[in-house]
Amino acid sequence: MTGQYNTFKDANLILDITHDNTLDISGLKQFQELTKIHRKNNKSLVIVAENIDFNKVSAKLKVVPSILEAHDLIEMDEIERDLGF
């Protein structure tokens, strides 16, 4: 994973998994380590998923129902980073 990660470590990421109807909350947990590493690099990783109970998703993950909301969330993250939060 580390070698592949280096190709996108400097970019904010949106992972659109809306096409995968089999992925559930336990499957989303697989992204926690990648999210943690990306956050340490001052970048955002947002997952777009449908048919998920967003109240049950770990607070460590950023999961939204649409691409537009993913872009908005990244924009808010960038503003917070610029302000030093």
Backbone as JSON, one array per atom type, in Angstrom:
{
  "sequence": "MTGQYNTFKDANLILDITHDNTLDISGLKQFQELTKIHRKNNKSLVIVAENIDFNKVSAKLKVVPSILEAHDLIEMDEIERDLGF",
  "N": [[0.82, -1.19, 0.0], [2.0, 1.25, 0.67], [3.74, 2.04, -1.43], [1.93, 2.52, -3.52], [0.41, 4.46, -2.3], [2.05, 6.7, -2.26], [1.68, 7.84, -4.76], [-0.63, 9.34, -4.65], [-0.58, 10.86, -2.35], [-0.39, 13.6, -1.97], [-2.77, 14.77, -2.59], [-6.2, 15.71, -2.15], [-8.71, 13.32, -1.61], [-11.51, 11.73, -3.1], [-13.45, 9.03, -2.69], [-15.57, 7.3, -4.52], [-17.9, 5.08, -3.88], [-20.41, 4.38, -4.53], [-21.41, 2.68, -6.45], [-21.04, 0.15, -5.49], [-23.02, -1.96, -4.04], [-22.75, -3.85, -2.1], [-21.08, -3.12, -0.09], [-20.77, -2.45, 3.31], [-21.04, -0.99, 6.64], [-19.03, -2.29, 8.1], [-17.28, -2.88, 6.06], [-16.47, -0.35, 5.35], [-14.76, 0.26, 7.38], [-12.31, -0.63, 6.61], [-11.04, 1.46, 5.44], [-10.08, 3.09, 7.42], [-7.35, 3.19, 8.33], [-6.0, 4.2, 6.09], [-7.29, 6.67, 5.92], [-6.42, 7.85, 8.29], [-3.63, 8.07, 7.85], [-3.67, 9.77, 5.64], [-4.84, 12.05, 6.72], [-2.81, 12.85, 8.47], [-1.03, 13.83, 6.67], [-2.11, 16.23, 6.09], [-4.3, 16.23, 4.33], [-7.48, 15.51, 2.83], [-9.7, 12.73, 2.92], [-12.5, 11.55, 1.58], [-15.35, 9.54, 1.58], [-17.82, 8.51, -0.64], [-20.91, 7.19, -0.31], [-23.84, 5.16, -0.62], [-26.96, 4.11, 0.81], [-26.21, 3.65, 3.46], [-26.17, 3.67, 6.98], [-25.54, 6.56, 8.21], [-25.25, 7.45, 10.79], [-24.1, 5.39, 12.14], [-21.55, 5.19, 11.27], [-18.08, 5.32, 11.86], [-16.58, 8.04, 13.6], [-14.1, 8.61, 12.76], [-14.01, 8.36, 10.08], [-14.87, 10.02, 7.04], [-17.8, 10.13, 5.6], [-20.11, 10.6, 3.08], [-23.25, 11.2, 1.32], [-23.16, 12.12, -1.34], [-21.32, 13.29, -4.23], [-21.12, 16.05, -4.47], [-21.41, 16.89, -1.79], [-19.08, 15.77, -0.81], [-17.11, 17.31, -2.08], [-17.73, 19.77, -0.9], [-17.14, 19.21, 1.79], [-14.38, 18.74, 1.67], [-13.57, 21.28, 0.9], [-14.27, 22.73, 3.21], [-12.55, 21.48, 5.05], [-10.07, 22.29, 4.0], [-10.21, 25.05, 4.46], [-10.28, 25.07, 7.26], [-7.72, 24.02, 7.78], [-6.15, 26.02, 6.66], [-6.72, 28.02, 8.46], [-5.52, 27.06, 10.67], [-6.62, 25.11, 12.33]],
  "CA": [[0.0, 0.0, 0.0], [2.82, 2.44, 0.79], [4.21, 2.44, -2.75], [0.8, 3.08, -4.24], [-0.03, 5.66, -1.59], [2.9, 7.83, -2.64], [1.21, 8.46, -6.0], [-1.74, 10.26, -4.4], [-0.49, 11.37, -0.99], [-0.45, 15.06, -1.93], [-4.06, 15.21, -3.14], [-7.43, 15.36, -1.45], [-9.31, 12.19, -2.32], [-12.92, 11.36, -2.99], [-13.65, 7.64, -3.1], [-16.98, 7.09, -4.84], [-18.21, 3.65, -3.84], [-21.87, 4.25, -4.65], [-21.72, 1.57, -7.36], [-20.87, -1.11, -4.76], [-24.15, -2.13, -3.12], [-22.45, -4.86, -1.1], [-20.24, -2.55, 0.97], [-21.51, -2.0, 4.49], [-20.22, -0.24, 7.6], [-17.8, -3.03, 8.44], [-16.39, -2.72, 4.91], [-15.92, 1.0, 5.39], [-13.69, 0.29, 8.37], [-11.05, -0.92, 5.93], [-10.46, 2.73, 5.02], [-9.67, 3.89, 8.58], [-5.91, 3.4, 8.38], [-5.68, 5.11, 5.0], [-7.79, 7.98, 6.31], [-5.52, 8.34, 9.34], [-2.37, 8.46, 7.21], [-3.93, 10.92, 4.78], [-5.07, 13.2, 7.59], [-1.51, 13.27, 8.98], [-0.4, 14.57, 5.58], [-2.93, 17.43, 5.9], [-5.17, 16.06, 3.17], [-8.77, 14.92, 3.16], [-10.18, 11.56, 2.21], [-13.94, 11.5, 1.79], [-15.97, 8.4, 0.92], [-19.2, 8.73, -1.06], [-21.59, 5.9, -0.24], [-25.29, 5.2, -0.51], [-27.59, 3.03, 1.59], [-25.42, 3.45, 4.69], [-26.67, 4.41, 8.14], [-24.44, 7.46, 8.49], [-25.13, 7.6, 12.24], [-23.33, 4.27, 12.65], [-20.2, 5.26, 10.71], [-17.08, 5.82, 12.79], [-16.25, 9.46, 13.48], [-12.78, 8.68, 12.14], [-14.21, 8.36, 8.63], [-15.74, 11.05, 6.48], [-18.64, 9.47, 4.61], [-21.23, 11.45, 2.67], [-24.08, 10.54, 0.31], [-23.05, 12.63, -2.71], [-20.04, 13.88, -4.64], [-21.18, 17.48, -4.14], [-21.12, 17.02, -0.36], [-17.66, 15.44, -0.63], [-16.36, 18.51, -2.46], [-17.98, 20.78, 0.14], [-16.42, 18.81, 2.99], [-12.96, 18.99, 1.42], [-13.38, 22.74, 0.94], [-14.3, 23.13, 4.62], [-11.31, 21.0, 5.64], [-8.98, 23.17, 3.54], [-10.36, 26.33, 5.17], [-9.86, 24.83, 8.64], [-6.27, 23.86, 7.78], [-5.58, 27.35, 6.41], [-6.89, 28.82, 9.67], [-4.71, 26.47, 11.72], [-7.39, 24.22, 13.22]],
  "C": [[0.87, 1.26, 0.0], [3.31, 2.94, -0.56], [3.11, 3.08, -3.56], [0.34, 4.38, -3.6], [0.77, 6.88, -2.02], [2.43, 8.52, -3.91], [0.08, 9.46, -5.77], [-1.72, 10.91, -3.02], [-0.65, 12.88, -0.89], [-1.77, 15.61, -2.44], [-5.19, 14.87, -2.17], [-8.12, 14.3, -2.28], [-10.8, 12.06, -2.05], [-13.03, 9.94, -3.54], [-15.15, 7.42, -3.29], [-17.25, 5.6, -4.91], [-19.71, 3.41, -3.95], [-22.28, 3.09, -5.56], [-21.65, 0.21, -6.67], [-21.97, -1.25, -3.71], [-23.87, -3.14, -2.02], [-21.66, -4.31, 0.07], [-21.1, -2.03, 2.11], [-20.55, -1.29, 5.44], [-18.95, -0.98, 7.96], [-16.8, -2.95, 7.28], [-15.74, -1.35, 4.88], [-14.75, 1.1, 6.37], [-12.33, 0.0, 7.76], [-10.32, 0.35, 5.52], [-9.92, 3.55, 6.18], [-8.17, 4.17, 8.6], [-5.47, 4.37, 7.28], [-6.13, 6.53, 5.32], [-6.87, 8.62, 7.33], [-4.21, 8.84, 8.74], [-2.57, 9.72, 6.38], [-4.14, 12.19, 5.61], [-3.75, 13.74, 8.16], [-0.75, 14.08, 7.93], [-1.18, 15.84, 5.22], [-3.74, 17.39, 4.61], [-6.44, 15.36, 3.62], [-9.03, 13.69, 2.32], [-11.65, 11.43, 2.57], [-14.51, 10.34, 0.96], [-17.41, 8.76, 0.6], [-19.86, 7.36, -1.11], [-23.1, 6.12, -0.12], [-25.75, 4.02, 0.35], [-26.78, 2.65, 2.82], [-26.12, 4.23, 5.8], [-25.51, 5.3, 8.62], [-24.24, 7.69, 9.99], [-24.27, 6.49, 12.85], [-21.89, 4.26, 12.14], [-19.26, 5.87, 11.75], [-16.79, 7.3, 12.53], [-14.89, 9.66, 12.83], [-12.87, 8.75, 10.62], [-15.12, 9.5, 8.23], [-16.51, 10.4, 5.34], [-19.85, 10.34, 4.36], [-22.01, 10.76, 1.56], [-23.92, 11.05, -1.12], [-21.67, 13.24, -2.97], [-20.01, 15.37, -4.29], [-20.85, 17.71, -2.67], [-19.66, 16.69, -0.07], [-16.8, 16.64, -0.97], [-16.51, 19.6, -1.41], [-17.18, 20.47, 1.4], [-14.91, 19.04, 2.82], [-12.68, 20.49, 1.47], [-13.37, 23.25, 2.38], [-13.03, 22.69, 5.34], [-10.14, 21.9, 5.26], [-9.04, 24.51, 4.27], [-9.88, 26.16, 6.6], [-8.33, 24.71, 8.72], [-5.59, 25.22, 7.56], [-5.65, 28.24, 7.66], [-6.12, 28.24, 10.86], [-5.46, 25.59, 12.69], [-6.95, 22.79, 13.04]]
}
